[in-house]
Amino acid sequence: MSENISEKKAHVIVLSNEKGGTGKSTISMHLAIRLMQEGFSVATFDLDGRQGSLSKYIENRKKFCTQQNLHLPIPDHTRVYLEENPYLITQARENLSSQILQKKNNYDAIIIDTPGTKNYLFEESHKYADTVITPISDSLIDLNVIADIDYQTGRVLKPGPYSNFIWDIKKYLATQNKPYLNWIVCGNKLSNYKSKNKTAIFSHLERLSKLYGFRLFPGLKDRVIYKELFLEGLTVLDLNNDRLKCKMTVSHIAAKREITALAEFISPE
Ligand SMILES: Nc1ncnc2c1ncn2[C@@H]1O[C@H](COP(=O)(O)OP(=O)(O)OP(=O)(O)O)[C@@H](O)[C@H]1O
Ligand SMILES: [Mg+2]
């Protein structure tokens, strides 16, 4: 990913899906730490301020580092709350836009974690996206937001609401002299076993990638380690730090490889 984000202005990566619980916040955190370990400066935004998963993850990391007198990379983080008053939404959109633009001038990468439902913060953030990463599990229920498929015949009936949204964003970006949006659909929480269901989903995704213009990252497996590190604010990338005295298992090493591979996959070449 080095070439893309080493330019002066930050490369903006938006994690999104109009579907809850697919791994947006977990992947946001891991990517932020991965890029910082590579020497890039990173700012993060949590646009799901009410839930605040990414914000809490980063707060936990700060606390843990202070308690343990540890020096781990921590991104410059902004938590954004949804404005409920309809009269103030225009102003709130502008505020978000100027916060992103300001960080764009000062960091190599910006990672934006979004809520699982569309709102004005969700929409506004995509206007700055260079890369959109869409985590998706190996469950047919997740595929629904990408496309409506007749599973008897395999025919794609119509794009799902989220693909329609990304299409609109692509059109908008084209009017802003950004003809290319690097859209990546990333399998997450994938079962360890080869199943008919998983094979079917990935073959649908392969076809959809050509139809709707995304690149398919094979994915991150369902690993308990992704769930265990939240309270300390750690990621699988921190575990080989000598001070943590953590015994790396095969699964930890594999998880680290998955995240590293995703960070590398961001560069389209
Ligand atoms: N690869 C993985 N393996 C195992 N558990 C995972 C993995 N990725 C995420 N999880 C777990 O899945 C749950 C949902 O993840 P996360 O909060 O990152 O999703 P989200 O898309 O941000 O959710 P929301 O839409 O609610 O914001 C969490 O408990 C998280 O620890
Ligand atoms: Mg989240």
PDB file of C-alpha atoms and ligand atoms in Angstrom:
ATOM      1  CA  MET A   1       0.000   0.000   0.000  1.00  0.00           C
ATOM      2  CA  SER A   2       3.040   2.199   0.364  1.00  0.00           C
ATOM      3  CA  GLU A   3       2.821   4.125  -2.903  1.00  0.00           C
ATOM      4  CA  ASN A   4      -0.808   4.999  -2.527  1.00  0.00           C
ATOM      5  CA  ILE A   5      -0.548   6.552   0.874  1.00  0.00           C
ATOM      6  CA  SER A   6       2.911   8.051   0.775  1.00  0.00           C
ATOM      7  CA  GLU A   7       1.635  11.042  -1.187  1.00  0.00           C
ATOM      8  CA  LYS A   8       1.265  14.252   0.783  1.00  0.00           C
ATOM      9  CA  LYS A   9      -2.473  14.008   1.225  1.00  0.00           C
ATOM     10  CA  ALA A  10      -3.860  11.133   3.233  1.00  0.00           C
ATOM     11  CA  HIS A  11      -5.288   8.047   1.619  1.00  0.00           C
ATOM     12  CA  VAL A  12      -8.831   7.772   2.998  1.00  0.00           C
ATOM     13  CA  ILE A  13     -10.088   4.279   3.809  1.00  0.00           C
ATOM     14  CA  VAL A  14     -13.757   3.923   4.727  1.00  0.00           C
ATOM     15  CA  LEU A  15     -15.001   0.731   6.391  1.00  0.00           C
ATOM     16  CA  SER A  16     -18.644   0.299   5.563  1.00  0.00           C
ATOM     17  CA  ASN A  17     -21.539  -2.028   4.932  1.00  0.00           C
ATOM     18  CA  GLU A  18     -25.253  -1.422   5.401  1.00  0.00           C
ATOM     19  CA  LYS A  19     -25.243  -4.401   7.712  1.00  0.00           C
ATOM     20  CA  GLY A  20     -24.340  -4.535  11.378  1.00  0.00           C
ATOM     21  CA  GLY A  21     -21.723  -6.691  13.062  1.00  0.00           C
ATOM     22  CA  THR A  22     -19.663  -7.639  10.007  1.00  0.00           C
ATOM     23  CA  GLY A  23     -16.342  -6.493  11.527  1.00  0.00           C
ATOM     24  CA  LYS A  24     -15.994  -2.837  10.473  1.00  0.00           C
ATOM     25  CA  SER A  25     -14.681  -1.610  13.833  1.00  0.00           C
ATOM     26  CA  THR A  26     -12.381  -4.599  14.411  1.00  0.00           C
ATOM     27  CA  ILE A  27     -10.829  -4.242  10.964  1.00  0.00           C
ATOM     28  CA  SER A  28     -10.572  -0.427  11.318  1.00  0.00           C
ATOM     29  CA  MET A  29      -8.520  -0.872  14.479  1.00  0.00           C
ATOM     30  CA  HIS A  30      -6.295  -3.582  13.050  1.00  0.00           C
ATOM     31  CA  LEU A  31      -5.623  -1.684   9.826  1.00  0.00           C
ATOM     32  CA  ALA A  32      -4.791   1.503  11.750  1.00  0.00           C
ATOM     33  CA  ILE A  33      -2.232  -0.338  13.866  1.00  0.00           C
ATOM     34  CA  ARG A  34      -0.819  -2.211  10.862  1.00  0.00           C
ATOM     35  CA  LEU A  35      -0.253   1.014   8.929  1.00  0.00           C
ATOM     36  CA  MET A  36       1.311   2.713  11.950  1.00  0.00           C
ATOM     37  CA  GLN A  37       3.658  -0.229  12.417  1.00  0.00           C
ATOM     38  CA  GLU A  38       4.718   0.323   8.804  1.00  0.00           C
ATOM     39  CA  GLY A  39       5.645   3.889   9.708  1.00  0.00           C
ATOM     40  CA  PHE A  40       2.601   5.744   8.362  1.00  0.00           C
ATOM     41  CA  SER A  41       0.854   8.416  10.388  1.00  0.00           C
ATOM     42  CA  VAL A  42      -2.808   7.529  10.848  1.00  0.00           C
ATOM     43  CA  ALA A  43      -5.925   9.396  11.955  1.00  0.00           C
ATOM     44  CA  THR A  44      -9.117   7.483  12.728  1.00  0.00           C
ATOM     45  CA  PHE A  45     -12.766   8.523  12.832  1.00  0.00           C
ATOM     46  CA  ASP A  46     -15.575   6.716  14.626  1.00  0.00           C
ATOM     47  CA  LEU A  47     -18.806   7.792  12.930  1.00  0.00           C
ATOM     48  CA  ASP A  48     -20.742   5.357  15.074  1.00  0.00           C
ATOM     49  CA  GLY A  49     -20.180   7.635  18.057  1.00  0.00           C
ATOM     50  CA  ARG A  50     -23.203   6.454  20.017  1.00  0.00           C
ATOM     51  CA  GLN A  51     -22.031   2.840  20.007  1.00  0.00           C
ATOM     52  CA  GLY A  52     -18.397   3.967  20.034  1.00  0.00           C
ATOM     53  CA  SER A  53     -16.760   0.553  19.556  1.00  0.00           C
ATOM     54  CA  LEU A  54     -13.661   1.894  17.830  1.00  0.00           C
ATOM     55  CA  SER A  55     -13.434   4.805  20.281  1.00  0.00           C
ATOM     56  CA  LYS A  56     -13.592   2.457  23.268  1.00  0.00           C
ATOM     57  CA  TYR A  57     -11.040   0.148  21.639  1.00  0.00           C
ATOM     58  CA  ILE A  58      -8.610   3.063  21.305  1.00  0.00           C
ATOM     59  CA  GLU A  59      -9.352   4.357  24.834  1.00  0.00           C
ATOM     60  CA  ASN A  60      -8.639   0.868  26.217  1.00  0.00           C
ATOM     61  CA  ARG A  61      -5.343   0.855  24.354  1.00  0.00           C
ATOM     62  CA  LYS A  62      -4.347   4.227  25.809  1.00  0.00           C
ATOM     63  CA  LYS A  63      -5.219   3.067  29.339  1.00  0.00           C
ATOM     64  CA  PHE A  64      -3.374  -0.221  28.932  1.00  0.00           C
ATOM     65  CA  CYS A  65      -0.256   1.539  27.624  1.00  0.00           C
ATOM     66  CA  THR A  66      -0.291   3.967  30.579  1.00  0.00           C
ATOM     67  CA  GLN A  67      -0.819   1.198  33.142  1.00  0.00           C
ATOM     68  CA  GLN A  68       1.909  -1.008  31.672  1.00  0.00           C
ATOM     69  CA  ASN A  69       4.213   1.862  30.719  1.00  0.00           C
ATOM     70  CA  LEU A  70       4.175   0.514  27.176  1.00  0.00           C
ATOM     71  CA  HIS A  71       4.731   2.467  23.972  1.00  0.00           C
ATOM     72  CA  LEU A  72       2.449   1.146  21.286  1.00  0.00           C
ATOM     73  CA  PRO A  73       1.259   3.043  18.210  1.00  0.00           C
ATOM     74  CA  ILE A  74      -2.039   4.874  18.843  1.00  0.00           C
ATOM     75  CA  PRO A  75      -3.865   6.714  16.035  1.00  0.00           C
ATOM     76  CA  ASP A  76      -5.092  10.304  16.362  1.00  0.00           C
ATOM     77  CA  HIS A  77      -8.754   9.568  16.973  1.00  0.00           C
ATOM     78  CA  THR A  78     -12.008  11.520  16.570  1.00  0.00           C
ATOM     79  CA  ARG A  79     -15.377  10.280  17.839  1.00  0.00           C
ATOM     80  CA  VAL A  80     -18.329  11.792  16.010  1.00  0.00           C
ATOM     81  CA  TYR A  81     -21.911  11.726  17.307  1.00  0.00           C
ATOM     82  CA  LEU A  82     -24.955  11.807  15.064  1.00  0.00           C
ATOM     83  CA  GLU A  83     -26.782  15.144  15.147  1.00  0.00           C
ATOM     84  CA  GLU A  84     -30.451  14.357  15.815  1.00  0.00           C
ATOM     85  CA  ASN A  85     -31.816  17.863  15.273  1.00  0.00           C
ATOM     86  CA  PRO A  86     -32.786  18.071  11.570  1.00  0.00           C
ATOM     87  CA  TYR A  87     -32.120  21.836  11.529  1.00  0.00           C
ATOM     88  CA  LEU A  88     -28.488  21.274  12.523  1.00  0.00           C
ATOM     89  CA  ILE A  89     -27.652  18.464  10.116  1.00  0.00           C
ATOM     90  CA  THR A  90     -26.306  20.682   7.335  1.00  0.00           C
ATOM     91  CA  GLN A  91     -23.889  22.252   9.804  1.00  0.00           C
ATOM     92  CA  ALA A  92     -22.944  18.832  11.197  1.00  0.00           C
ATOM     93  CA  ARG A  93     -22.150  17.582   7.669  1.00  0.00           C
ATOM     94  CA  GLU A  94     -19.921  20.589   7.101  1.00  0.00           C
ATOM     95  CA  ASN A  95     -18.176  20.010  10.427  1.00  0.00           C
ATOM     96  CA  LEU A  96     -17.375  16.426   9.507  1.00  0.00           C
ATOM     97  CA  SER A  97     -16.180  17.481   6.094  1.00  0.00           C
ATOM     98  CA  SER A  98     -13.797  20.100   7.522  1.00  0.00           C
ATOM     99  CA  GLN A  99     -12.496  17.671  10.166  1.00  0.00           C
ATOM    100  CA  ILE A 100     -11.664  15.123   7.456  1.00  0.00           C
ATOM    101  CA  LEU A 101     -10.057  17.748   5.207  1.00  0.00           C
ATOM    102  CA  GLN A 102      -7.921  19.027   8.055  1.00  0.00           C
ATOM    103  CA  LYS A 103      -6.648  15.532   8.899  1.00  0.00           C
ATOM    104  CA  LYS A 104      -6.100  14.844   5.206  1.00  0.00           C
ATOM    105  CA  ASN A 105      -3.346  17.445   5.150  1.00  0.00           C
ATOM    106  CA  ASN A 106      -1.577  16.108   8.216  1.00  0.00           C
ATOM    107  CA  TYR A 107      -1.645  12.312   7.988  1.00  0.00           C
ATOM    108  CA  ASP A 108      -0.659   9.582   5.565  1.00  0.00           C
ATOM    109  CA  ALA A 109      -3.856   7.620   6.073  1.00  0.00           C
ATOM    110  CA  ILE A 110      -7.320   8.212   7.480  1.00  0.00           C
ATOM    111  CA  ILE A 111      -9.442   5.272   8.531  1.00  0.00           C
ATOM    112  CA  ILE A 112     -13.153   5.934   8.919  1.00  0.00           C
ATOM    113  CA  ASP A 113     -15.343   3.451  10.773  1.00  0.00           C
ATOM    114  CA  THR A 114     -19.031   3.850   9.931  1.00  0.00           C
ATOM    115  CA  PRO A 115     -22.294   2.576  11.476  1.00  0.00           C
ATOM    116  CA  GLY A 116     -24.175  -0.368  10.015  1.00  0.00           C
ATOM    117  CA  THR A 117     -26.990   1.852   8.750  1.00  0.00           C
ATOM    118  CA  LYS A 118     -26.952   4.748   6.322  1.00  0.00           C
ATOM    119  CA  ASN A 119     -27.179   8.265   7.751  1.00  0.00           C
ATOM    120  CA  TYR A 120     -25.724  11.621   6.767  1.00  0.00           C
ATOM    121  CA  LEU A 121     -22.337  10.852   8.439  1.00  0.00           C
ATOM    122  CA  PHE A 122     -22.149   7.577   6.528  1.00  0.00           C
ATOM    123  CA  GLU A 123     -22.941   9.371   3.252  1.00  0.00           C
ATOM    124  CA  GLU A 124     -20.613  12.308   3.813  1.00  0.00           C
ATOM    125  CA  SER A 125     -17.594  10.145   4.707  1.00  0.00           C
ATOM    126  CA  HIS A 126     -17.778   8.213   1.429  1.00  0.00           C
ATOM    127  CA  LYS A 127     -17.337  11.465  -0.502  1.00  0.00           C
ATOM    128  CA  TYR A 128     -13.714  11.481   0.712  1.00  0.00           C
ATOM    129  CA  ALA A 129     -13.029   7.790   0.147  1.00  0.00           C
ATOM    130  CA  ASP A 130     -10.095   6.570  -1.907  1.00  0.00           C
ATOM    131  CA  THR A 131     -10.720   3.024  -0.705  1.00  0.00           C
ATOM    132  CA  VAL A 132     -13.911   1.472   0.654  1.00  0.00           C
ATOM    133  CA  ILE A 133     -13.568  -1.828   2.495  1.00  0.00           C
ATOM    134  CA  THR A 134     -16.757  -3.824   2.960  1.00  0.00           C
ATOM    135  CA  PRO A 135     -16.466  -6.715   5.413  1.00  0.00           C
ATOM    136  CA  ILE A 136     -18.906  -9.523   4.765  1.00  0.00           C
ATOM    137  CA  SER A 137     -19.396 -12.884   6.471  1.00  0.00           C
ATOM    138  CA  ASP A 138     -19.941 -16.206   4.723  1.00  0.00           C
ATOM    139  CA  SER A 139     -23.660 -16.020   5.307  1.00  0.00           C
ATOM    140  CA  LEU A 140     -26.266 -15.488   2.596  1.00  0.00           C
ATOM    141  CA  ILE A 141     -27.976 -12.914   4.775  1.00  0.00           C
ATOM    142  CA  ASP A 142     -24.929 -10.645   4.362  1.00  0.00           C
ATOM    143  CA  LEU A 143     -25.000 -10.959   0.565  1.00  0.00           C
ATOM    144  CA  ASN A 144     -28.411  -9.379   0.457  1.00  0.00           C
ATOM    145  CA  VAL A 145     -27.135  -5.803   0.743  1.00  0.00           C
ATOM    146  CA  ILE A 146     -24.800  -6.396  -2.214  1.00  0.00           C
ATOM    147  CA  ALA A 147     -27.301  -8.058  -4.557  1.00  0.00           C
ATOM    148  CA  ASP A 148     -30.668  -9.656  -4.834  1.00  0.00           C
ATOM    149  CA  ILE A 149     -29.963 -13.130  -6.210  1.00  0.00           C
ATOM    150  CA  ASP A 150     -32.290 -15.900  -7.292  1.00  0.00           C
ATOM    151  CA  TYR A 151     -30.579 -18.738  -5.463  1.00  0.00           C
ATOM    152  CA  GLN A 152     -32.432 -21.395  -7.495  1.00  0.00           C
ATOM    153  CA  THR A 153     -31.006 -20.242 -10.806  1.00  0.00           C
ATOM    154  CA  GLY A 154     -28.047 -18.182  -9.569  1.00  0.00           C
ATOM    155  CA  ARG A 155     -29.325 -15.162 -11.563  1.00  0.00           C
ATOM    156  CA  VAL A 156     -28.568 -11.705 -10.199  1.00  0.00           C
ATOM    157  CA  LEU A 157     -31.936  -9.951 -10.103  1.00  0.00           C
ATOM    158  CA  LYS A 158     -30.853  -6.465  -9.027  1.00  0.00           C
ATOM    159  CA  PRO A 159     -28.199  -4.665  -7.022  1.00  0.00           C
ATOM    160  CA  GLY A 160     -28.757  -4.484  -3.289  1.00  0.00           C
ATOM    161  CA  PRO A 161     -29.184  -1.139  -1.490  1.00  0.00           C
ATOM    162  CA  TYR A 162     -25.545  -0.904  -0.458  1.00  0.00           C
ATOM    163  CA  SER A 163     -24.245  -1.571  -4.022  1.00  0.00           C
ATOM    164  CA  ASN A 164     -26.635   1.104  -5.274  1.00  0.00           C
ATOM    165  CA  PHE A 165     -25.225   3.514  -2.717  1.00  0.00           C
ATOM    166  CA  ILE A 166     -21.633   2.741  -3.762  1.00  0.00           C
ATOM    167  CA  TRP A 167     -22.628   3.231  -7.409  1.00  0.00           C
ATOM    168  CA  ASP A 168     -23.982   6.674  -6.526  1.00  0.00           C
ATOM    169  CA  ILE A 169     -20.758   7.472  -4.676  1.00  0.00           C
ATOM    170  CA  LYS A 170     -18.712   6.372  -7.706  1.00  0.00           C
ATOM    171  CA  LYS A 171     -20.774   8.715  -9.900  1.00  0.00           C
ATOM    172  CA  TYR A 172     -20.327  11.551  -7.407  1.00  0.00           C
ATOM    173  CA  LEU A 173     -16.547  10.980  -7.198  1.00  0.00           C
ATOM    174  CA  ALA A 174     -16.310  10.983 -10.995  1.00  0.00           C
ATOM    175  CA  THR A 175     -17.757  14.514 -10.983  1.00  0.00           C
ATOM    176  CA  GLN A 176     -14.979  15.447  -8.520  1.00  0.00           C
ATOM    177  CA  ASN A 177     -12.213  14.241 -10.881  1.00  0.00           C
ATOM    178  CA  LYS A 178     -11.840  10.959  -9.007  1.00  0.00           C
ATOM    179  CA  PRO A 179     -12.794   8.392 -11.633  1.00  0.00           C
ATOM    180  CA  TYR A 180     -11.611   5.399  -9.588  1.00  0.00           C
ATOM    181  CA  LEU A 181     -12.932   4.209  -6.251  1.00  0.00           C
ATOM    182  CA  ASN A 182     -10.939   1.309  -4.843  1.00  0.00           C
ATOM    183  CA  TRP A 183     -13.805  -0.814  -3.547  1.00  0.00           C
ATOM    184  CA  ILE A 184     -12.795  -3.989  -1.735  1.00  0.00           C
ATOM    185  CA  VAL A 185     -15.206  -6.592  -0.417  1.00  0.00           C
ATOM    186  CA  CYS A 186     -13.477  -8.515   2.338  1.00  0.00           C
ATOM    187  CA  GLY A 187     -14.655 -11.824   3.752  1.00  0.00           C
ATOM    188  CA  ASN A 188     -14.619 -11.765   7.551  1.00  0.00           C
ATOM    189  CA  LYS A 189     -15.430 -14.222  10.334  1.00  0.00           C
ATOM    190  CA  LEU A 190     -15.117 -16.994   7.773  1.00  0.00           C
ATOM    191  CA  SER A 191     -15.628 -20.495   9.043  1.00  0.00           C
ATOM    192  CA  ASN A 192     -12.581 -22.727   9.088  1.00  0.00           C
ATOM    193  CA  TYR A 193     -14.336 -25.460   7.234  1.00  0.00           C
ATOM    194  CA  LYS A 194     -14.919 -25.814   3.559  1.00  0.00           C
ATOM    195  CA  SER A 195     -18.681 -25.831   3.201  1.00  0.00           C
ATOM    196  CA  LYS A 196     -21.109 -25.766   0.284  1.00  0.00           C
ATOM    197  CA  ASN A 197     -22.502 -22.517   1.623  1.00  0.00           C
ATOM    198  CA  LYS A 198     -19.113 -20.783   1.762  1.00  0.00           C
ATOM    199  CA  THR A 199     -18.171 -21.979  -1.732  1.00  0.00           C
ATOM    200  CA  ALA A 200     -21.533 -20.741  -3.081  1.00  0.00           C
ATOM    201  CA  ILE A 201     -21.150 -17.312  -1.468  1.00  0.00           C
ATOM    202  CA  PHE A 202     -17.662 -16.826  -2.842  1.00  0.00           C
ATOM    203  CA  SER A 203     -18.686 -17.871  -6.323  1.00  0.00           C
ATOM    204  CA  HIS A 204     -21.560 -15.327  -6.187  1.00  0.00           C
ATOM    205  CA  LEU A 205     -19.128 -12.687  -4.924  1.00  0.00           C
ATOM    206  CA  GLU A 206     -16.665 -13.453  -7.759  1.00  0.00           C
ATOM    207  CA  ARG A 207     -19.405 -12.790 -10.309  1.00  0.00           C
ATOM    208  CA  LEU A 208     -20.677  -9.709  -8.473  1.00  0.00           C
ATOM    209  CA  SER A 209     -17.176  -8.267  -8.319  1.00  0.00           C
ATOM    210  CA  LYS A 210     -17.160  -8.027 -12.110  1.00  0.00           C
ATOM    211  CA  LEU A 211     -20.704  -6.688 -12.308  1.00  0.00           C
ATOM    212  CA  TYR A 212     -20.359  -3.987  -9.652  1.00  0.00           C
ATOM    213  CA  GLY A 213     -16.648  -3.245  -9.802  1.00  0.00           C
ATOM    214  CA  PHE A 214     -15.119  -4.372  -6.535  1.00  0.00           C
ATOM    215  CA  ARG A 215     -12.066  -6.465  -5.724  1.00  0.00           C
ATOM    216  CA  LEU A 216     -12.595  -9.487  -3.553  1.00  0.00           C
ATOM    217  CA  PHE A 217     -10.237 -10.097  -0.653  1.00  0.00           C
ATOM    218  CA  PRO A 218     -10.532 -13.745   0.393  1.00  0.00           C
ATOM    219  CA  GLY A 219     -10.733 -12.787   3.996  1.00  0.00           C
ATOM    220  CA  LEU A 220     -10.167 -13.092   7.687  1.00  0.00           C
ATOM    221  CA  LYS A 221     -11.138 -16.269   9.472  1.00  0.00           C
ATOM    222  CA  ASP A 222     -13.389 -16.482  12.505  1.00  0.00           C
ATOM    223  CA  ARG A 223     -10.795 -16.428  15.277  1.00  0.00           C
ATOM    224  CA  VAL A 224     -11.413 -16.014  18.955  1.00  0.00           C
ATOM    225  CA  ILE A 225      -8.291 -13.858  19.257  1.00  0.00           C
ATOM    226  CA  TYR A 226     -10.084 -10.981  17.448  1.00  0.00           C
ATOM    227  CA  LYS A 227     -12.623 -10.971  20.286  1.00  0.00           C
ATOM    228  CA  GLU A 228     -10.225 -11.325  23.187  1.00  0.00           C
ATOM    229  CA  LEU A 229      -8.047  -8.267  22.769  1.00  0.00           C
ATOM    230  CA  PHE A 230     -10.624  -5.455  22.985  1.00  0.00           C
ATOM    231  CA  LEU A 231     -10.385  -4.859  26.754  1.00  0.00           C
ATOM    232  CA  GLU A 232      -6.650  -4.205  26.602  1.00  0.00           C
ATOM    233  CA  GLY A 233      -6.990  -2.341  23.322  1.00  0.00           C
ATOM    234  CA  LEU A 234      -4.550  -4.727  21.697  1.00  0.00           C
ATOM    235  CA  THR A 235      -4.542  -6.176  18.207  1.00  0.00           C
ATOM    236  CA  VAL A 236      -3.135  -9.419  16.843  1.00  0.00           C
ATOM    237  CA  LEU A 237      -0.296  -7.278  15.493  1.00  0.00           C
ATOM    238  CA  ASP A 238       0.896  -6.350  18.970  1.00  0.00           C
ATOM    239  CA  LEU A 239       1.200  -9.844  20.356  1.00  0.00           C
ATOM    240  CA  ASN A 240       4.840 -10.442  19.529  1.00  0.00           C
ATOM    241  CA  ASN A 241       5.845  -7.408  21.617  1.00  0.00           C
ATOM    242  CA  ASP A 242       8.353  -8.773  24.162  1.00  0.00           C
ATOM    243  CA  ARG A 243       6.805  -6.830  27.021  1.00  0.00           C
ATOM    244  CA  LEU A 244       3.459  -8.598  26.593  1.00  0.00           C
ATOM    245  CA  LYS A 245       4.948 -12.030  27.197  1.00  0.00           C
ATOM    246  CA  CYS A 246       2.286 -13.564  25.007  1.00  0.00           C
ATOM    247  CA  LYS A 247       2.838 -16.991  23.574  1.00  0.00           C
ATOM    248  CA  MET A 248       2.082 -16.761  19.851  1.00  0.00           C
ATOM    249  CA  THR A 249      -0.063 -19.649  18.657  1.00  0.00           C
ATOM    250  CA  VAL A 250      -0.408 -20.787  15.066  1.00  0.00           C
ATOM    251  CA  SER A 251      -3.789 -19.044  14.952  1.00  0.00           C
ATOM    252  CA  HIS A 252      -2.240 -15.743  16.165  1.00  0.00           C
ATOM    253  CA  ILE A 253       0.428 -15.913  13.476  1.00  0.00           C
ATOM    254  CA  ALA A 254      -2.178 -16.691  10.826  1.00  0.00           C
ATOM    255  CA  ALA A 255      -4.355 -13.769  12.019  1.00  0.00           C
ATOM    256  CA  LYS A 256      -1.395 -11.426  11.795  1.00  0.00           C
ATOM    257  CA  ARG A 257      -0.738 -12.615   8.238  1.00  0.00           C
ATOM    258  CA  GLU A 258      -4.378 -12.026   7.287  1.00  0.00           C
ATOM    259  CA  ILE A 259      -4.315  -8.413   8.445  1.00  0.00           C
ATOM    260  CA  THR A 260      -0.950  -7.780   6.790  1.00  0.00           C
ATOM    261  CA  ALA A 261      -2.276  -9.256   3.545  1.00  0.00           C
ATOM    262  CA  LEU A 262      -5.373  -7.033   3.714  1.00  0.00           C
ATOM    263  CA  ALA A 263      -3.213  -3.915   4.215  1.00  0.00           C
ATOM    264  CA  GLU A 264      -1.156  -4.932   1.175  1.00  0.00           C
ATOM    265  CA  PHE A 265      -4.266  -5.692  -0.889  1.00  0.00           C
ATOM    266  CA  ILE A 266      -5.370  -2.052  -0.584  1.00  0.00           C
ATOM    267  CA  SER A 267      -2.946  -1.049  -3.343  1.00  0.00           C
ATOM    268  CA  PRO A 268      -4.779  -1.963  -6.527  1.00  0.00           C
ATOM    269  CA  GLU A 269      -1.646  -2.777  -8.603  1.00  0.00           C
TER     270      GLU A 269
HETATM  271  N1  LIG B   1     -12.493 -12.262  12.217  1.00  0.00           N
HETATM  272  C1  LIG B   1     -13.200 -12.304  13.345  1.00  0.00           C
HETATM  273  N2  LIG B   1     -13.234 -13.426  14.104  1.00  0.00           N
HETATM  274  C2  LIG B   1     -13.967 -13.508  15.243  1.00  0.00           C
HETATM  275  N3  LIG B   1     -14.707 -12.494  15.714  1.00  0.00           N
HETATM  276  C3  LIG B   1     -14.713 -11.344  15.012  1.00  0.00           C
HETATM  277  C4  LIG B   1     -13.965 -11.171  13.816  1.00  0.00           C
HETATM  278  N4  LIG B   1     -14.180  -9.907  13.352  1.00  0.00           N
HETATM  279  C5  LIG B   1     -15.013  -9.325  14.229  1.00  0.00           C
HETATM  280  N5  LIG B   1     -15.342 -10.177  15.220  1.00  0.00           N
HETATM  281  C6  LIG B   1     -16.287  -9.968  16.341  1.00  0.00           C
HETATM  282  O1  LIG B   1     -17.578  -9.735  15.763  1.00  0.00           O
HETATM  283  C7  LIG B   1     -18.296  -8.777  16.531  1.00  0.00           C
HETATM  284  C8  LIG B   1     -18.675  -7.608  15.615  1.00  0.00           C
HETATM  285  O2  LIG B   1     -17.477  -6.986  15.176  1.00  0.00           O
HETATM  286  P1  LIG B   1     -17.409  -5.406  15.001  1.00  0.00           P
HETATM  287  O3  LIG B   1     -17.931  -4.702  16.196  1.00  0.00           O
HETATM  288  O4  LIG B   1     -16.025  -5.104  14.535  1.00  0.00           O
HETATM  289  O5  LIG B   1     -18.432  -5.262  13.780  1.00  0.00           O
HETATM  290  P2  LIG B   1     -19.088  -3.931  13.203  1.00  0.00           P
HETATM  291  O6  LIG B   1     -19.348  -4.189  11.747  1.00  0.00           O
HETATM  292  O7  LIG B   1     -18.244  -2.771  13.539  1.00  0.00           O
HETATM  293  O8  LIG B   1     -20.448  -3.884  14.013  1.00  0.00           O
HETATM  294  P3  LIG B   1     -21.496  -2.658  14.079  1.00  0.00           P
HETATM  295  O9  LIG B   1     -22.244  -2.677  12.789  1.00  0.00           O
HETATM  296  O10 LIG B   1     -22.348  -3.000  15.266  1.00  0.00           O
HETATM  297  O11 LIG B   1     -20.691  -1.412  14.269  1.00  0.00           O
HETATM  298  C9  LIG B   1     -17.368  -8.375  17.667  1.00  0.00           C
HETATM  299  O12 LIG B   1     -17.689  -9.155  18.780  1.00  0.00           O
HETATM  300  C10 LIG B   1     -15.974  -8.726  17.166  1.00  0.00           C
HETATM  301  O13 LIG B   1     -15.069  -9.023  18.211  1.00  0.00           O
HETATM  302 MG    MG B   2     -18.761  -1.002  14.532  1.00  0.00          MG
END
